[in-house]
Short mmCIF file of C-alpha atoms in Angstrom, two decimals:
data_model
loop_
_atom_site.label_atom_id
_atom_site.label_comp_id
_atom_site.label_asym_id
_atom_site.label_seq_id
_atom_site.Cartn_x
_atom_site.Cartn_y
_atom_site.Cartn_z
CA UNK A 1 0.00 0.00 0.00
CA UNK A 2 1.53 3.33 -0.98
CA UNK A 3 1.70 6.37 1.75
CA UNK A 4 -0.93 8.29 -0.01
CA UNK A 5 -3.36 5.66 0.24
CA UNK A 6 -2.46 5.00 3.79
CA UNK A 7 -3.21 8.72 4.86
CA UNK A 8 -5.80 9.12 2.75
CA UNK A 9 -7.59 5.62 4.37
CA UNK A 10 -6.99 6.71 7.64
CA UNK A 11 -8.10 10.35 7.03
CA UNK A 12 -11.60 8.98 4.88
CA UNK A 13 -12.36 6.56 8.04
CA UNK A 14 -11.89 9.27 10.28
CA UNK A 15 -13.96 11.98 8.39
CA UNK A 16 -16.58 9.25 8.30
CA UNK A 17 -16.88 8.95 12.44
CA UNK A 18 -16.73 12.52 12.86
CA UNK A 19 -19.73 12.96 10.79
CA UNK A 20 -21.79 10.50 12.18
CA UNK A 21 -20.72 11.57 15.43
CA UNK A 22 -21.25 15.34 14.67
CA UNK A 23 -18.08 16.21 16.62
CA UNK A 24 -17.54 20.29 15.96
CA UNK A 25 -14.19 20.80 18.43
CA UNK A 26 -14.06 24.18 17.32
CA UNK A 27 -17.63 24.90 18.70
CA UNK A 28 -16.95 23.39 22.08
CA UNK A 29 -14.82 26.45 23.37
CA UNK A 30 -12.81 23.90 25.52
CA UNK A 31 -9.46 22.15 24.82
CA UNK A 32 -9.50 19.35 22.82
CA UNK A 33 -8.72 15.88 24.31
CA UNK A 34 -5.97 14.14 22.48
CA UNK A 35 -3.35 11.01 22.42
CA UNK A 36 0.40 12.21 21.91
CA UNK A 37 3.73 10.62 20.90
CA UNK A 38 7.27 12.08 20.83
CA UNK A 39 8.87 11.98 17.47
CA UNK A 40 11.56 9.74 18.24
CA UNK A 41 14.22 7.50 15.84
CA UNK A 42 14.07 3.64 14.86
CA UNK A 43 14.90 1.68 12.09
CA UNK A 44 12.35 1.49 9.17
CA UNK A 45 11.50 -1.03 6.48
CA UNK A 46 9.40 -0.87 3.43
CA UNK A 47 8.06 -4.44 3.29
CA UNK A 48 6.31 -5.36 -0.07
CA UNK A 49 3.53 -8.97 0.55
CA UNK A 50 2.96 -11.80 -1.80
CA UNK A 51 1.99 -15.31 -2.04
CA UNK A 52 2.69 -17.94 -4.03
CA UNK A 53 4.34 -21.21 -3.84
CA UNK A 54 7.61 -23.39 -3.05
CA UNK A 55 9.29 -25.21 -5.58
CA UNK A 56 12.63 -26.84 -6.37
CA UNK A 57 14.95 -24.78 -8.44
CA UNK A 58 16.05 -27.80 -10.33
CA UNK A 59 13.45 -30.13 -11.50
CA UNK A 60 13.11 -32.56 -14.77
CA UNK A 61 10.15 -33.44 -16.44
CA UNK A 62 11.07 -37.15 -17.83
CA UNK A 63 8.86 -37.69 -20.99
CA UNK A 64 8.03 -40.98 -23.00
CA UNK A 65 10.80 -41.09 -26.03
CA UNK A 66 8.82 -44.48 -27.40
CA UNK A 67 5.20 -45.43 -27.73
CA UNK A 68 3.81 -48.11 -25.55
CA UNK A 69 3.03 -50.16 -22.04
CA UNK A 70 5.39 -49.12 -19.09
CA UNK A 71 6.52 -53.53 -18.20
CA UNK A 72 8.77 -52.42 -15.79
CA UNK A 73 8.12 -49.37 -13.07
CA UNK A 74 11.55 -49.59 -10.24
CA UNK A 75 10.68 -46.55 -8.45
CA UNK A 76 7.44 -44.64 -6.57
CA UNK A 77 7.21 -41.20 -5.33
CA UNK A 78 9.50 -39.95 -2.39
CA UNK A 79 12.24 -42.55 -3.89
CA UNK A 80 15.58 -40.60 -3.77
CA UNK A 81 17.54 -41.65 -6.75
CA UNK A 82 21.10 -40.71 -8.56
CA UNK A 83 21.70 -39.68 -12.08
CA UNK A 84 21.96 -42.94 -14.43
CA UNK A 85 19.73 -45.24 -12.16
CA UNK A 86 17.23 -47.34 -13.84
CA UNK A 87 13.82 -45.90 -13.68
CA UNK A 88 11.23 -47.43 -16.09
CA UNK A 89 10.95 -49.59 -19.25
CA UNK A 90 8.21 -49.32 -22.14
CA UNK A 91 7.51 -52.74 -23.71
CA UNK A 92 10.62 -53.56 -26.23
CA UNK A 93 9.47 -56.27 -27.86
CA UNK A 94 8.53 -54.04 -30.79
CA UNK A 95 11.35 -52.16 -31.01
CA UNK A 96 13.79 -54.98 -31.17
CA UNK A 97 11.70 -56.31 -33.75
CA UNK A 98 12.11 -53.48 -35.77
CA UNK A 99 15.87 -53.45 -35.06
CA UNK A 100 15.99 -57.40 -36.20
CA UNK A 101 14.32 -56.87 -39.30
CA UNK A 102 16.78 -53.59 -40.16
CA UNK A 103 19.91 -55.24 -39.08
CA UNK A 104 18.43 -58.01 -41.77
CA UNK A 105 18.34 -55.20 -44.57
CA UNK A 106 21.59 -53.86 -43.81
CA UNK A 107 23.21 -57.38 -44.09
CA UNK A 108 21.39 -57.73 -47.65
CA UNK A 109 22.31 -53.92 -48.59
CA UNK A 110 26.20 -54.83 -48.18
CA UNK A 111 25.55 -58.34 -50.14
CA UNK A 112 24.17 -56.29 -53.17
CA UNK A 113 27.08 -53.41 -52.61
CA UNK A 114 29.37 -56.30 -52.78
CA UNK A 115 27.80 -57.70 -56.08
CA UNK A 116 27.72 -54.25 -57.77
CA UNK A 117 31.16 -54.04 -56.74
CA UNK A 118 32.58 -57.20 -58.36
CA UNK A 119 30.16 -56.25 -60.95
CA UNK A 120 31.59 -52.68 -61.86
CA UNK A 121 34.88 -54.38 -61.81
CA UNK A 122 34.29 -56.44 -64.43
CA UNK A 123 32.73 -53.63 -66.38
CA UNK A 124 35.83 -51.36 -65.97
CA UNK A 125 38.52 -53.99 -67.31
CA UNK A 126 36.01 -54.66 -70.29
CA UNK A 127 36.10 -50.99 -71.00
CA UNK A 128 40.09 -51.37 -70.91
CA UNK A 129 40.33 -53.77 -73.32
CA UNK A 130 37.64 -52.48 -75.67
CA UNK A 131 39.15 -49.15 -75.75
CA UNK A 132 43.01 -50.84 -76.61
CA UNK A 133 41.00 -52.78 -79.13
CA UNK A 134 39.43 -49.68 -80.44
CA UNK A 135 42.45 -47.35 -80.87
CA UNK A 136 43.66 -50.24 -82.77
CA UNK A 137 41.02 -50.29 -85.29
CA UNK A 138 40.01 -54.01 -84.27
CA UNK A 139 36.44 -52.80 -82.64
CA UNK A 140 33.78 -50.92 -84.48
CA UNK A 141 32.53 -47.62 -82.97
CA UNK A 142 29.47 -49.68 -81.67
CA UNK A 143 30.94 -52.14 -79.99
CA UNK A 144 33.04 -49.61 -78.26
CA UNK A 145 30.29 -47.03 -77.40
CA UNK A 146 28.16 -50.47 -75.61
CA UNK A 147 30.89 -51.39 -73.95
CA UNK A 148 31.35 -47.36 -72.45
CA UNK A 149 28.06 -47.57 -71.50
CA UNK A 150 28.20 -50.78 -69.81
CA UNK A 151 30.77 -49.37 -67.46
CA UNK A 152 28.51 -46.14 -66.90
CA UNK A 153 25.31 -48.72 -65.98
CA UNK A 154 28.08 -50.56 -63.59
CA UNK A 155 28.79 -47.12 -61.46
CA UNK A 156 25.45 -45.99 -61.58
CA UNK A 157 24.37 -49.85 -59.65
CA UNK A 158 27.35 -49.31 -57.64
CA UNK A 159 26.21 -45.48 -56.48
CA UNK A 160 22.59 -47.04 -56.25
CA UNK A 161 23.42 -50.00 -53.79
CA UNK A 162 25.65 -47.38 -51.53
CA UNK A 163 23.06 -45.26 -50.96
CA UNK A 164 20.53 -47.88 -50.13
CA UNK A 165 23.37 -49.48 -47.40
CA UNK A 166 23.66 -45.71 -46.04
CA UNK A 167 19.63 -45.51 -45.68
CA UNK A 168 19.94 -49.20 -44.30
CA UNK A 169 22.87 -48.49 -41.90
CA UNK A 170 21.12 -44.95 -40.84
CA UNK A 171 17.48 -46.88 -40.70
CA UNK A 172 19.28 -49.23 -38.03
CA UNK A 173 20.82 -46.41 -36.10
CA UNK A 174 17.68 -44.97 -35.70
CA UNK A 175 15.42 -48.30 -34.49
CA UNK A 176 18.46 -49.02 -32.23
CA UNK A 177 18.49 -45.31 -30.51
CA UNK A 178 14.75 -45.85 -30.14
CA UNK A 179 14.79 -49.43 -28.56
CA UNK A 180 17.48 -47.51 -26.10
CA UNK A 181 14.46 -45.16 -25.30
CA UNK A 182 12.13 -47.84 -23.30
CA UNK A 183 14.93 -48.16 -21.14
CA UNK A 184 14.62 -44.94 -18.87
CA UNK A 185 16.95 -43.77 -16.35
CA UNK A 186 17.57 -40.90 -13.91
CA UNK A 187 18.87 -37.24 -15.73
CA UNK A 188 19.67 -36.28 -12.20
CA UNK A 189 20.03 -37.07 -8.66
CA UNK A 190 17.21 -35.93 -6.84
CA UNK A 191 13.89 -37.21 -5.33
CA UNK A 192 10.46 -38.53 -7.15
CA UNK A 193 8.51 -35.65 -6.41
CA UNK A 194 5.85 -36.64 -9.06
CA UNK A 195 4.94 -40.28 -10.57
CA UNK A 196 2.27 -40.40 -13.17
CA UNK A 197 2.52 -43.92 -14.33
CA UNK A 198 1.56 -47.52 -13.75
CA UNK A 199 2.89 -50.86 -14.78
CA UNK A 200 0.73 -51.70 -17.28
CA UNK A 201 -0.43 -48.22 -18.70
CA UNK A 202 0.33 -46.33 -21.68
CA UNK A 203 3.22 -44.22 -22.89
CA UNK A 204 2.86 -41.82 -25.04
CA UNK A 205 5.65 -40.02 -26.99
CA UNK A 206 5.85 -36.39 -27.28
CA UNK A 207 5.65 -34.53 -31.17
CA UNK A 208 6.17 -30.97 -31.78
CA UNK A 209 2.91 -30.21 -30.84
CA UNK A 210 2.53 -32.44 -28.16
CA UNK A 211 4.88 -32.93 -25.44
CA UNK A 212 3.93 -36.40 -24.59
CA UNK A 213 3.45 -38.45 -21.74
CA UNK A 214 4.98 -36.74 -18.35
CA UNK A 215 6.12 -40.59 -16.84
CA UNK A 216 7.27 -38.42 -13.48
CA UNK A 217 9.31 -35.65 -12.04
CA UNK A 218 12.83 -35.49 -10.48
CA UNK A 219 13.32 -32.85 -8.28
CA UNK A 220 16.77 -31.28 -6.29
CA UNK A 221 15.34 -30.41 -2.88
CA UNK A 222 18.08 -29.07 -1.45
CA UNK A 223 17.54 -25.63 -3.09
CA UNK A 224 14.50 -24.66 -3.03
CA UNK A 225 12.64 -21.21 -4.01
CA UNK A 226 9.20 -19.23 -3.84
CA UNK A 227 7.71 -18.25 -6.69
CA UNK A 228 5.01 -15.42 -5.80
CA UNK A 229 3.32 -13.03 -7.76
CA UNK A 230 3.43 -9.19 -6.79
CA UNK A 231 1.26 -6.24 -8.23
CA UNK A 232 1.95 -4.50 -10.67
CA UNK A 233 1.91 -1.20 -8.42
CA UNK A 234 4.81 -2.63 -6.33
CA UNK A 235 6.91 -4.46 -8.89
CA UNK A 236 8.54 -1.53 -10.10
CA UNK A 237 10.01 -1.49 -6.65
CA UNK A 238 11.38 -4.93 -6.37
CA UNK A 239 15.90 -5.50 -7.91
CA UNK A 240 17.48 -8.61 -7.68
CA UNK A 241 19.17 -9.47 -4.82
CA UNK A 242 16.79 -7.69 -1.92
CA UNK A 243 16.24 -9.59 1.20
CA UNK A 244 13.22 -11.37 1.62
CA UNK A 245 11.37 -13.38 4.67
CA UNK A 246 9.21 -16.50 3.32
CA UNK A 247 6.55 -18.00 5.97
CA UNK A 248 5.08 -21.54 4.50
CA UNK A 249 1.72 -22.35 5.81
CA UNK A 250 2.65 -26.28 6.36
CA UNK A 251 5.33 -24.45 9.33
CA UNK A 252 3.64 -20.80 10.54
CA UNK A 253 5.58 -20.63 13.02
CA UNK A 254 9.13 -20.76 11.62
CA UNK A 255 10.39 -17.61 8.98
CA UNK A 256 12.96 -18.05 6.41
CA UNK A 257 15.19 -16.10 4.87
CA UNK A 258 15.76 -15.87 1.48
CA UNK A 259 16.69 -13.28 -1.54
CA UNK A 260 15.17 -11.68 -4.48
CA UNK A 261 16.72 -13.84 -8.23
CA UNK A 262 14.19 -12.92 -11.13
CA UNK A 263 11.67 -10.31 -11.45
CA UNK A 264 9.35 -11.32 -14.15
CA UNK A 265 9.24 -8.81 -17.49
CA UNK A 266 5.62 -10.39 -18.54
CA UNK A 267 2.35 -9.39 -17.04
CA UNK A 268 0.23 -12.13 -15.51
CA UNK A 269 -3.56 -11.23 -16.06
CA UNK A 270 -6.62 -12.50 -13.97
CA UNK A 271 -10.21 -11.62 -13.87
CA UNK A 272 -10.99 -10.41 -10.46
CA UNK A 273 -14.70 -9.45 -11.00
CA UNK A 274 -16.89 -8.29 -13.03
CA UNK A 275 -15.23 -6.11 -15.59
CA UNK A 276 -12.19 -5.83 -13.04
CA UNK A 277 -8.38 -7.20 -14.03
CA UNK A 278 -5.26 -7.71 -11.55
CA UNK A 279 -1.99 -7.87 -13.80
CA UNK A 280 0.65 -9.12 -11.45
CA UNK A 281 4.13 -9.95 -12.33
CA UNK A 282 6.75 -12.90 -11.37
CA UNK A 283 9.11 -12.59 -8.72
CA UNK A 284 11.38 -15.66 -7.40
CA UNK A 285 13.39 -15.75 -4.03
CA UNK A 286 15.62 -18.41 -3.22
CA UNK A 287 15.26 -19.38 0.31
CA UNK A 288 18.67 -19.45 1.65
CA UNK A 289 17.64 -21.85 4.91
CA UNK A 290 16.50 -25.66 4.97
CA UNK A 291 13.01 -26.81 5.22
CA UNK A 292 12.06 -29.63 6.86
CA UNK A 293 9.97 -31.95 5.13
CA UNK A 294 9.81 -30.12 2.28
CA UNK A 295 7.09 -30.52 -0.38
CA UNK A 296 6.78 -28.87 -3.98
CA UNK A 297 3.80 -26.40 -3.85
CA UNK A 298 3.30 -25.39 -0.47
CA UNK A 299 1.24 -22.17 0.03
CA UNK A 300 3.81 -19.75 1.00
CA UNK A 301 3.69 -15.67 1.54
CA UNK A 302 7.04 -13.51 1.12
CA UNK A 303 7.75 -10.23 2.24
CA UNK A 304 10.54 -8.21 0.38
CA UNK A 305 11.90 -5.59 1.86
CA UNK A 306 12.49 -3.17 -0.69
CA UNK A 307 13.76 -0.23 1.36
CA UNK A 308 15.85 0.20 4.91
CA UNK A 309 16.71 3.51 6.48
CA UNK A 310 18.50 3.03 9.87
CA UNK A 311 17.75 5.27 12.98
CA UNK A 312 15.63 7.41 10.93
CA UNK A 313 13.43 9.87 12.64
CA UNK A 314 9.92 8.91 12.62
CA UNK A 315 6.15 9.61 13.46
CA UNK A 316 3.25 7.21 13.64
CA UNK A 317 1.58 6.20 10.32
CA UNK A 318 -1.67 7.35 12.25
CA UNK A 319 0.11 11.08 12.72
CA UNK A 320 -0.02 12.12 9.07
CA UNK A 321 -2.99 13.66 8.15
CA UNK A 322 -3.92 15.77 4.79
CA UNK A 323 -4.82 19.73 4.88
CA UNK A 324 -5.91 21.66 1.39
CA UNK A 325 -4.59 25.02 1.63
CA UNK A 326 -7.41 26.60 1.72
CA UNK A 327 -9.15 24.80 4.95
CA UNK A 328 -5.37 25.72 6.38
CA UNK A 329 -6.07 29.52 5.35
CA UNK A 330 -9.63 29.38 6.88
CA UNK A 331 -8.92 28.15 9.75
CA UNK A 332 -6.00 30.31 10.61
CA UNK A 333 -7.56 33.42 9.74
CA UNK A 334 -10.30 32.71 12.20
CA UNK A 335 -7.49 31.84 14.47
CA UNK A 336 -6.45 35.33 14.28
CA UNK A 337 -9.60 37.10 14.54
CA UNK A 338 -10.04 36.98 10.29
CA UNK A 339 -6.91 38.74 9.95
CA UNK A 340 -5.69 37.33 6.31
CA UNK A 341 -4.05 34.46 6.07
CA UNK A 342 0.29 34.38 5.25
CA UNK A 343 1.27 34.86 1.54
CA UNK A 344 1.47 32.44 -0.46
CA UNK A 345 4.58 31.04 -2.48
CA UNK A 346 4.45 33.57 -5.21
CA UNK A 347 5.68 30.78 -7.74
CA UNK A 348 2.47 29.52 -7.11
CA UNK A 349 -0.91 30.73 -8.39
CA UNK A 350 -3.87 31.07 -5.76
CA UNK A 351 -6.49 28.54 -7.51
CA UNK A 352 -3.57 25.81 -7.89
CA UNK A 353 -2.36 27.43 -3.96
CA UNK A 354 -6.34 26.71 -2.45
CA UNK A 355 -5.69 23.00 -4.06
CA UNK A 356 -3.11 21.94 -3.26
CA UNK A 357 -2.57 18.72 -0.74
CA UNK A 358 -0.36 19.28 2.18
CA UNK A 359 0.87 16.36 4.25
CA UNK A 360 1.58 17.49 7.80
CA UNK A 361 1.16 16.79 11.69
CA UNK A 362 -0.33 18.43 14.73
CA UNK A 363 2.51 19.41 16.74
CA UNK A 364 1.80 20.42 20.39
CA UNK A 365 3.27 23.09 22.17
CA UNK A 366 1.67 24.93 25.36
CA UNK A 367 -1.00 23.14 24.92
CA UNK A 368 -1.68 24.32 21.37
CA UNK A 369 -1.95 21.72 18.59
CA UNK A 370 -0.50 23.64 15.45
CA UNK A 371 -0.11 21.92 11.96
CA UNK A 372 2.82 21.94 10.78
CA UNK A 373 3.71 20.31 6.88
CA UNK A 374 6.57 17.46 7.48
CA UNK A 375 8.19 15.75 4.44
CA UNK A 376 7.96 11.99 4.16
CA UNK A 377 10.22 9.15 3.07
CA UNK A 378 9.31 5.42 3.16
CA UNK A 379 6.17 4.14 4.86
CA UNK A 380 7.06 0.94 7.08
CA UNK A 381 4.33 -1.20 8.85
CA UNK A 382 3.59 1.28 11.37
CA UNK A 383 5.52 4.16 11.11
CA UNK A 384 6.83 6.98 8.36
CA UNK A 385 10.40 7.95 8.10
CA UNK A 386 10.49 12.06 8.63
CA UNK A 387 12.69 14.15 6.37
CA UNK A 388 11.71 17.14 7.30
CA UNK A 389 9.60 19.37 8.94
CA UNK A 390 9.86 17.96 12.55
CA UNK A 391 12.88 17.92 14.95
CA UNK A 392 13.47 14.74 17.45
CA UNK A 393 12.15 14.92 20.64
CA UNK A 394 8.68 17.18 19.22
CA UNK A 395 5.72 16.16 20.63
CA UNK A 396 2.75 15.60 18.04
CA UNK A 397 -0.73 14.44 17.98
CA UNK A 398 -1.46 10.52 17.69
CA UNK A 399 -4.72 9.90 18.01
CA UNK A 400 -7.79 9.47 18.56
CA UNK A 401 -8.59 9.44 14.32
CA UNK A 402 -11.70 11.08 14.34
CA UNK A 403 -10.00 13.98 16.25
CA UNK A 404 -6.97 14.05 14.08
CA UNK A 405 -9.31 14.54 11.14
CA UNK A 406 -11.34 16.87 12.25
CA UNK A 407 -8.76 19.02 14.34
CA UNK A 408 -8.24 22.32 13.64
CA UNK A 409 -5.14 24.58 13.62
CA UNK A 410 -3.83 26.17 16.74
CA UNK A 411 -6.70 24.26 19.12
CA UNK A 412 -6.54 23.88 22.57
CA UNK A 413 -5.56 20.75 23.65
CA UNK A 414 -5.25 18.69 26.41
CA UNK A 415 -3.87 15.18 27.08
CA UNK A 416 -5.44 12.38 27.92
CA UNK A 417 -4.37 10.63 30.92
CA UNK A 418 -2.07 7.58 30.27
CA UNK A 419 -2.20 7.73 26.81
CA UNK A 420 0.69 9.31 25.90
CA UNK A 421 2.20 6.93 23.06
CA UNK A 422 6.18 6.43 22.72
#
């Protein structure tokens, strides 16, 4: 929640009481009862809140690489397991059918090479001779040009039955890689944090389209992150490498720590209600502390804390109230009898001047509550860093809201008995 909407929300709800209650302090001619606190100084945090979920930062998906029944399951979910240990098998039988039948063809492929070879040898010496016999003048041009083009047949059959051992050969590599496929082991060393198959069920394998059959999930537990999703009117605020606080709801009572990794560039869109959108955006903390008994997609809520001032001076969040300039000039000039109010900033014109917000506190002094305009920094959980405007040690109005609201500059005031906040 930014600071404007947390003085603004406090101011509304306190206009709201005062007119139901009718309160007019001005009218009662008497000091005004109010709670007071001492600006003082303490370390402040700007805390940002989100929720999402735990889950492993390394984790692989094994998929089905061959069609058919799983004969063979070894593991079960929770199973710890190291990379290269068996997992699964799909039914073979097909497969090393196929792989029988192509080592077959590449055994008659080389056969035929071989006969083309001895074949085109032939041709080739023929060609010799008939070329001799032809530079001699004992062969007619004919005989000569069938005996070139036997040789040219010869290579061609010879090129032919190459190319068909190549596609036999690379037809076998490929049934061969696939019958390696039923046989499934372990990518990594992890944990079966997810087992989706049976003995006896189907496998699918994955196209380009479709990724297949997800057999299970192997998951590295020992690092382990929240993935959370934070408004788009805070995640301009969150960098890498800010400290965070994760609270799981499986353990409430134990905080982690962790820090900031990604912030998400795309926009995550939801329909919140009728007509209404939230677009909320990624952000992933690695939680730097164990978790015991630690399960993929437990509920967890993170706070970031996005800015730290140390021994700042501050006020109550409840202090800061808003004043328009022109109640401010009203009420002082009735303060003074309806002499006129002080000059404005000359830089500024009087319409924007009457307008124009001012964020401020009641200070009391004497027992008169004057506002005074204070400059803010970051808004923690219950207080507001002061940058200026206020001086340690100044005592200013805290409360009650209604009162705050509806006070007026330079009251009297009085304070209540033990309620004098630190």
């Amino acid at each position: 929640m930014t600071r404007r909407r947390k003085v603004l929300l406090v101011a509304g709800g306190a206009v709201v009481l005062a007119v139901l209650v009718g309160v007019n302090l001005r009218s009662r001619g008497s000091a005004v009862e109010v709670q007071v606190t001492e600006v003082g100084r303490r370390d402040i945090s700007r805390v940002i809140t989100a929720s999402g979920e735990i889950h492993p930062r390394r984790r692989v998906n094994v998929s089905a690489n061959a069609i058919g029944k799983v004969t063979r399951l070894a593991v079960k979910e929770g199973d710890r397991v190291r990379k290269g240990d068996f997992l699964l098998e799909i039914d073979a039988e097909p497969y090393e059918s196929a792989v029988d039948q192509l080592t077959a063809a590449v055994r008659g492929a080389r056969a035929a090479l071989d006969m083309e070879k001895a074949s085109l040898t032939k041709a080739q010496d023929d060609y010799e001779r008939a070329q001799q016999l032809h530079e001699k003048g004992f062969m007619s041009d004919g005989e000569f040009k069938t005996a070139t083009s036997t040789l040219e047949v010869a290579q061609a059959r010879q090129r032919n039955a190459t190319e068909t051992l190549a596609q036999a050969e690379a037809n076998l590599r490929k049934a061969t890689h696939e019958l390696r496929n039923v046989h499934i082991t372990a990518e990594m060393s992890g944990v079966i944090t997810a087992l989706n198959v049976e003995e006896g069920e189907s496998a699918i394998m994955g196209t380009l389209n479709n990724p297949g059959t997800v057999l299970l999930t192997i998951a590295d537990l020992s690092e382990i992150e929240a993935e959370v999703r934070v408004d788009e009117t805070e995640v301009v605020l969150v960098r890498t490498g800010q400290a965070a606080e994760v609270r799981l709801d499986a353990h409430p009572d134990t905080t982690y720590h962790g820090v900031v990794t990604e912030v998400g560039n795309s926009a995550i869109r939801a329909q919140v209600g009728m007509g209404q959108e939230s677009v909320d955006f990624k952000v992933v903390v690695a939680i730097r502390d164990s978790i015991p008994d630690v399960r993929p997609g437990l509920s967890a809520s993170v706070d970031i804390t996005v800015a730290h001032v140390d021994d700042a001076l501050a006020i109550p969040i409840q202090c800061l109230t808003v004043r328009d300039q022109e109640r401010l000039d009203r009420e002082r000039r009735r303060g003074r009898g309806g002499n006129g109010a002080p000059a404005a900033d000359s830089s500024v014109t009087g319409a924007e001047e009457a307008r124009r917000d001012i964020e401020g506190v009641f200070v009391v002094e004497n027992g008169i509550a004057t506002f005074r305009e204070v400059r803010v920094g970051i808004a923690g959980q219950s207080h507001f860093e002061v940058q200026g405007g206020l001086q340690e040690g100044a005592t200013v109005v805290s409360g009650p809201f209604k009162t705050i609201s509806d006070l007026v500059d330079r009251s009297r005031v009085k304070v209540q008995k033990d309620r004098t906040r630190r």
